[in-house]
Amino acid sequence: EDKVVQSPLSLVVHEGDTVTLNCSYEVTNFRSLLWYKQEKKAPTFLFMLTSSGIEKKSGRLSSILDKKELFSILNITATQTGDSAIYLCAVRGGTSYGKLTFGQGTILTVHP
Amino acid sequence: NAGVTQTPKFQVLKTGQSMTLQCAQDMNHEYMSWYRQDPGMGLRLIHYSVGAGITDQGEVPNGYNVSRSTTEDFPLRLLSAAPSQTSVYFCASRAGGGNSPLHFGNGTRLTVT
């Protein structure tokens, strides 16, 4: 059974801080790892990673995958109050039409 | 472009009642799925469909039925609601090919008393 574990489960920081969110996984026939941001409603897609060591970057957010050690990190630099959200990590394996298995999520709170 | 549309946004049921959560997408996506989200549990897959007429169970299918008569619609039926089904339900879809990101609807918050 595929498994995704995120840490920490919650994090409180102040604006301007840098945060690192962790995601470790066990999956059969790994195909991709995805990060989502969830504010009040629907999760919105951030990154998809398929290859080890290649950083994906979007503004102040970046993510990297280590397929040997089976983990990914999501970095947010110079945090803002608008970064407050639940960050979800999900992995896709090679079975069952590529369904996604999600971690528990990390609740990030950024104080002014 | 509406994306994935879920109705209703909120629902309160009594134990034993049945209801259908509606989901429609206008992106011609082959793959559609239903997740439930509970505190500390992340998103858990209930049922999914890879095309019209094809459905399969996910991680937590008990107490729920689905059907897929058209590409656009993927309703989730609660047969006899239980308090354990109190949750936020998300419908999501993606294009075929297996490695596309999921697009989520805005969710339905269901309370069963």
mmCIF file of C-alpha atoms in Angstrom:
data_model
loop_
_atom_site.group_PDB
_atom_site.id
_atom_site.type_symbol
_atom_site.label_atom_id
_atom_site.label_comp_id
_atom_site.label_asym_id
_atom_site.label_seq_id
_atom_site.Cartn_x
_atom_site.Cartn_y
_atom_site.Cartn_z
ATOM 1 C CA GLU A 1 0.000 0.000 0.000
ATOM 2 C CA ASP A 2 1.312 3.423 -0.983
ATOM 3 C CA LYS A 3 2.150 5.741 1.904
ATOM 4 C CA VAL A 4 3.001 9.435 2.220
ATOM 5 C CA VAL A 5 4.131 11.099 5.460
ATOM 6 C CA GLN A 6 4.516 14.839 5.827
ATOM 7 C CA SER A 7 6.331 16.748 8.532
ATOM 8 C CA PRO A 8 5.890 18.852 10.467
ATOM 9 C CA LEU A 9 2.113 18.601 10.797
ATOM 10 C CA SER A 10 1.929 22.268 11.700
ATOM 11 C CA LEU A 11 4.276 25.211 11.694
ATOM 12 C CA VAL A 12 3.961 28.805 12.906
ATOM 13 C CA VAL A 13 6.404 31.414 11.613
ATOM 14 C CA HIS A 14 6.660 35.163 11.166
ATOM 15 C CA GLU A 15 6.693 37.052 7.911
ATOM 16 C CA GLY A 16 10.094 36.976 6.289
ATOM 17 C CA ASP A 17 11.069 33.585 7.687
ATOM 18 C CA THR A 18 12.108 30.695 5.450
ATOM 19 C CA VAL A 19 10.343 27.355 5.900
ATOM 20 C CA THR A 20 11.050 23.830 4.740
ATOM 21 C CA LEU A 21 8.260 21.285 4.512
ATOM 22 C CA ASN A 22 9.068 17.605 4.251
ATOM 23 C CA CYS A 23 7.423 14.713 2.441
ATOM 24 C CA SER A 24 8.584 11.108 2.567
ATOM 25 C CA TYR A 25 6.928 8.310 0.645
ATOM 26 C CA GLU A 26 6.683 4.634 -0.141
ATOM 27 C CA VAL A 27 5.070 3.818 -3.454
ATOM 28 C CA THR A 28 5.052 0.989 -5.967
ATOM 29 C CA ASN A 29 6.511 2.014 -9.330
ATOM 30 C CA PHE A 30 6.932 5.693 -8.549
ATOM 31 C CA ARG A 31 5.835 8.013 -11.354
ATOM 32 C CA SER A 32 5.581 11.477 -9.832
ATOM 33 C CA LEU A 33 5.285 13.541 -6.664
ATOM 34 C CA LEU A 34 2.983 16.551 -6.520
ATOM 35 C CA TRP A 35 2.651 19.500 -4.143
ATOM 36 C CA TYR A 36 -0.629 21.333 -3.597
ATOM 37 C CA LYS A 37 -1.566 24.442 -1.608
ATOM 38 C CA GLN A 38 -4.974 24.492 0.076
ATOM 39 C CA GLU A 39 -6.399 27.690 1.435
ATOM 40 C CA LYS A 40 -10.085 27.862 2.261
ATOM 41 C CA LYS A 41 -11.388 25.653 -0.490
ATOM 42 C CA ALA A 42 -9.922 23.528 -3.278
ATOM 43 C CA PRO A 43 -6.297 22.397 -3.293
ATOM 44 C CA THR A 44 -4.404 24.177 -6.036
ATOM 45 C CA PHE A 45 -1.501 22.597 -7.889
ATOM 46 C CA LEU A 46 2.020 23.893 -7.217
ATOM 47 C CA PHE A 47 4.613 21.469 -8.599
ATOM 48 C CA MET A 48 5.025 18.047 -10.097
ATOM 49 C CA LEU A 49 8.401 16.321 -9.752
ATOM 50 C CA THR A 50 9.449 13.227 -11.598
ATOM 51 C CA SER A 51 13.261 13.311 -11.649
ATOM 52 C CA SER A 52 15.716 13.352 -8.790
ATOM 53 C CA GLY A 53 17.802 16.416 -8.119
ATOM 54 C CA ILE A 54 15.996 18.795 -10.448
ATOM 55 C CA GLU A 55 14.597 21.790 -8.603
ATOM 56 C CA LYS A 56 11.231 23.196 -9.584
ATOM 57 C CA LYS A 57 10.842 26.877 -8.769
ATOM 58 C CA SER A 58 8.003 29.369 -8.820
ATOM 59 C CA GLY A 59 8.708 32.729 -7.253
ATOM 60 C CA ARG A 60 9.528 32.204 -3.584
ATOM 61 C CA LEU A 61 8.543 28.530 -3.663
ATOM 62 C CA SER A 62 10.839 25.731 -4.730
ATOM 63 C CA SER A 63 10.818 21.981 -4.463
ATOM 64 C CA ILE A 64 13.218 19.130 -5.038
ATOM 65 C CA LEU A 65 12.922 15.365 -5.126
ATOM 66 C CA ASP A 66 15.322 12.680 -3.918
ATOM 67 C CA LYS A 67 14.235 9.363 -5.426
ATOM 68 C CA LYS A 68 17.022 7.424 -3.746
ATOM 69 C CA GLU A 69 16.047 8.526 -0.239
ATOM 70 C CA LEU A 70 12.325 8.700 -1.128
ATOM 71 C CA PHE A 71 11.563 12.233 -0.046
ATOM 72 C CA SER A 72 10.835 15.715 -1.271
ATOM 73 C CA ILE A 73 11.076 19.147 0.310
ATOM 74 C CA LEU A 74 9.109 22.301 -0.362
ATOM 75 C CA ASN A 75 10.891 25.542 0.508
ATOM 76 C CA ILE A 76 9.223 28.893 0.929
ATOM 77 C CA THR A 77 11.511 31.891 1.333
ATOM 78 C CA ALA A 78 10.557 35.332 2.669
ATOM 79 C CA THR A 79 7.180 34.044 3.827
ATOM 80 C CA GLN A 80 4.103 36.258 3.662
ATOM 81 C CA THR A 81 0.759 36.024 5.436
ATOM 82 C CA GLY A 82 -0.735 34.885 2.124
ATOM 83 C CA ASP A 83 1.390 31.742 2.344
ATOM 84 C CA SER A 84 -0.738 30.581 5.290
ATOM 85 C CA ALA A 85 -2.385 27.386 4.067
ATOM 86 C CA ILE A 86 -2.305 23.612 4.218
ATOM 87 C CA TYR A 87 0.419 22.191 1.993
ATOM 88 C CA LEU A 88 -0.322 18.747 0.645
ATOM 89 C CA CYS A 89 2.121 16.262 -0.815
ATOM 90 C CA ALA A 90 0.894 13.426 -3.032
ATOM 91 C CA VAL A 91 2.559 10.601 -4.916
ATOM 92 C CA ARG A 92 1.502 8.715 -7.985
ATOM 93 C CA GLY A 93 2.489 5.111 -8.494
ATOM 94 C CA GLY A 94 2.344 2.946 -11.524
ATOM 95 C CA THR A 95 -0.720 0.957 -10.543
ATOM 96 C CA SER A 96 -4.461 1.642 -10.584
ATOM 97 C CA TYR A 97 -4.428 4.218 -13.375
ATOM 98 C CA GLY A 98 -1.999 6.461 -11.554
ATOM 99 C CA LYS A 99 -4.184 7.404 -8.593
ATOM 100 C CA LEU A 100 -2.737 9.901 -6.126
ATOM 101 C CA THR A 101 -2.025 9.064 -2.498
ATOM 102 C CA PHE A 102 -1.915 12.124 -0.240
ATOM 103 C CA GLY A 103 -0.062 12.848 2.965
ATOM 104 C CA GLN A 104 -1.732 14.369 6.018
ATOM 105 C CA GLY A 105 -0.706 17.869 5.058
ATOM 106 C CA THR A 106 1.323 20.559 6.830
ATOM 107 C CA ILE A 107 -0.610 23.509 8.262
ATOM 108 C CA LEU A 108 1.527 26.626 7.826
ATOM 109 C CA THR A 109 0.586 29.795 9.691
ATOM 110 C CA VAL A 110 2.497 32.988 8.917
ATOM 111 C CA HIS A 111 2.060 35.823 11.414
ATOM 112 C CA PRO A 112 2.661 39.464 10.431
ATOM 113 C CA ASN B 1 -14.124 27.877 -18.141
ATOM 114 C CA ALA B 2 -15.816 26.546 -14.972
ATOM 115 C CA GLY B 3 -13.409 23.623 -14.315
ATOM 116 C CA VAL B 4 -14.773 21.226 -11.684
ATOM 117 C CA THR B 5 -18.121 22.181 -10.162
ATOM 118 C CA GLN B 6 -19.507 20.572 -7.024
ATOM 119 C CA THR B 7 -22.959 20.947 -5.531
ATOM 120 C CA PRO B 8 -24.134 21.495 -2.882
ATOM 121 C CA LYS B 9 -21.508 23.459 -0.943
ATOM 122 C CA PHE B 10 -22.992 22.498 2.424
ATOM 123 C CA GLN B 11 -25.355 19.740 3.514
ATOM 124 C CA VAL B 12 -26.717 18.496 6.817
ATOM 125 C CA LEU B 13 -28.215 15.010 6.952
ATOM 126 C CA LYS B 14 -29.766 12.889 9.643
ATOM 127 C CA THR B 15 -28.399 9.403 10.229
ATOM 128 C CA GLY B 16 -29.922 6.973 7.746
ATOM 129 C CA GLN B 17 -30.795 9.537 5.080
ATOM 130 C CA SER B 18 -29.422 9.204 1.577
ATOM 131 C CA MET B 19 -28.202 11.888 -0.778
ATOM 132 C CA THR B 20 -26.147 12.505 -3.903
ATOM 133 C CA LEU B 21 -23.199 14.863 -4.159
ATOM 134 C CA GLN B 22 -22.928 16.214 -7.682
ATOM 135 C CA CYS B 23 -19.717 16.758 -9.629
ATOM 136 C CA ALA B 24 -19.343 18.055 -13.176
ATOM 137 C CA GLN B 25 -16.287 19.040 -15.192
ATOM 138 C CA ASP B 26 -16.107 20.822 -18.518
ATOM 139 C CA MET B 27 -12.493 20.017 -19.425
ATOM 140 C CA ASN B 28 -13.256 16.713 -21.190
ATOM 141 C CA HIS B 29 -11.147 14.894 -18.610
ATOM 142 C CA GLU B 30 -11.203 11.109 -18.709
ATOM 143 C CA TYR B 31 -10.242 10.588 -15.073
ATOM 144 C CA MET B 32 -12.494 11.701 -12.216
ATOM 145 C CA SER B 33 -12.310 10.910 -8.534
ATOM 146 C CA TRP B 34 -13.840 11.577 -5.131
ATOM 147 C CA TYR B 35 -11.823 12.261 -1.985
ATOM 148 C CA ARG B 36 -12.810 12.952 1.572
ATOM 149 C CA GLN B 37 -10.761 15.190 3.831
ATOM 150 C CA ASP B 38 -10.734 14.766 7.582
ATOM 151 C CA PRO B 39 -8.512 16.595 10.099
ATOM 152 C CA GLY B 40 -5.117 14.924 10.410
ATOM 153 C CA MET B 41 -5.954 12.358 7.699
ATOM 154 C CA GLY B 42 -5.181 14.228 4.519
ATOM 155 C CA LEU B 43 -7.217 13.401 1.421
ATOM 156 C CA ARG B 44 -8.407 9.819 1.093
ATOM 157 C CA LEU B 45 -9.653 8.356 -2.173
ATOM 158 C CA ILE B 46 -13.232 7.035 -2.130
ATOM 159 C CA HIS B 47 -13.925 6.056 -5.750
ATOM 160 C CA TYR B 48 -12.519 6.912 -9.127
ATOM 161 C CA SER B 49 -13.372 6.554 -12.799
ATOM 162 C CA VAL B 50 -11.126 6.354 -15.852
ATOM 163 C CA GLY B 51 -13.911 6.987 -18.342
ATOM 164 C CA ALA B 52 -17.638 6.754 -18.933
ATOM 165 C CA GLY B 53 -18.972 3.415 -17.737
ATOM 166 C CA ILE B 54 -15.817 2.522 -15.768
ATOM 167 C CA THR B 55 -15.520 2.986 -12.013
ATOM 168 C CA ASP B 56 -13.403 1.457 -9.274
ATOM 169 C CA GLN B 57 -12.956 1.628 -5.518
ATOM 170 C CA GLY B 58 -10.369 3.685 -3.744
ATOM 171 C CA GLU B 59 -9.096 3.510 -0.196
ATOM 172 C CA VAL B 60 -12.360 4.170 1.696
ATOM 173 C CA PRO B 61 -15.312 3.085 -0.512
ATOM 174 C CA ASN B 62 -17.694 1.635 2.082
ATOM 175 C CA GLY B 63 -21.023 3.453 2.307
ATOM 176 C CA TYR B 64 -20.618 5.211 -1.031
ATOM 177 C CA ASN B 65 -21.670 4.430 -4.612
ATOM 178 C CA VAL B 66 -20.676 6.074 -7.855
ATOM 179 C CA SER B 67 -21.605 5.867 -11.510
ATOM 180 C CA ARG B 68 -20.212 7.482 -14.648
ATOM 181 C CA SER B 69 -22.772 7.646 -17.419
ATOM 182 C CA THR B 70 -21.154 10.632 -19.167
ATOM 183 C CA THR B 71 -17.637 12.043 -19.389
ATOM 184 C CA GLU B 72 -18.746 15.237 -17.637
ATOM 185 C CA ASP B 73 -20.557 13.943 -14.544
ATOM 186 C CA PHE B 74 -19.456 11.781 -11.619
ATOM 187 C CA PRO B 75 -22.029 11.787 -8.779
ATOM 188 C CA LEU B 76 -21.286 10.310 -5.348
ATOM 189 C CA ARG B 77 -24.162 8.649 -3.528
ATOM 190 C CA LEU B 78 -24.387 8.140 0.209
ATOM 191 C CA LEU B 79 -26.694 5.198 0.688
ATOM 192 C CA SER B 80 -27.487 5.525 4.414
ATOM 193 C CA ALA B 81 -25.610 8.384 6.018
ATOM 194 C CA ALA B 82 -23.664 7.784 9.231
ATOM 195 C CA PRO B 83 -21.949 10.298 11.558
ATOM 196 C CA SER B 84 -18.595 8.818 10.447
ATOM 197 C CA GLN B 85 -19.294 10.263 7.005
ATOM 198 C CA THR B 86 -19.165 13.803 8.344
ATOM 199 C CA SER B 87 -16.360 15.264 6.262
ATOM 200 C CA VAL B 88 -15.417 17.579 3.436
ATOM 201 C CA TYR B 89 -15.762 15.903 0.060
ATOM 202 C CA PHE B 90 -13.727 16.896 -2.974
ATOM 203 C CA CYS B 91 -14.251 15.882 -6.563
ATOM 204 C CA ALA B 92 -11.200 16.051 -8.820
ATOM 205 C CA SER B 93 -10.428 15.356 -12.456
ATOM 206 C CA ARG B 94 -7.439 15.170 -14.744
ATOM 207 C CA ALA B 95 -6.619 14.551 -18.336
ATOM 208 C CA GLY B 96 -5.722 11.025 -19.380
ATOM 209 C CA GLY B 97 -2.140 9.869 -19.740
ATOM 210 C CA GLY B 98 -1.592 9.145 -16.080
ATOM 211 C CA ASN B 99 0.816 11.920 -15.122
ATOM 212 C CA SER B 100 -1.294 15.061 -15.223
ATOM 213 C CA PRO B 101 -2.126 17.025 -12.044
ATOM 214 C CA LEU B 102 -5.571 16.717 -10.492
ATOM 215 C CA HIS B 103 -7.922 19.687 -10.667
ATOM 216 C CA PHE B 104 -10.193 19.984 -7.646
ATOM 217 C CA GLY B 105 -13.677 21.315 -7.106
ATOM 218 C CA ASN B 106 -14.397 23.621 -4.160
ATOM 219 C CA GLY B 107 -15.708 20.866 -1.955
ATOM 220 C CA THR B 108 -18.928 19.895 -0.182
ATOM 221 C CA ARG B 109 -19.022 20.130 3.606
ATOM 222 C CA LEU B 110 -21.293 17.357 4.876
ATOM 223 C CA THR B 111 -22.498 16.988 8.442
ATOM 224 C CA VAL B 112 -24.385 13.887 9.555
ATOM 225 C CA THR B 113 -26.209 14.174 12.863
#
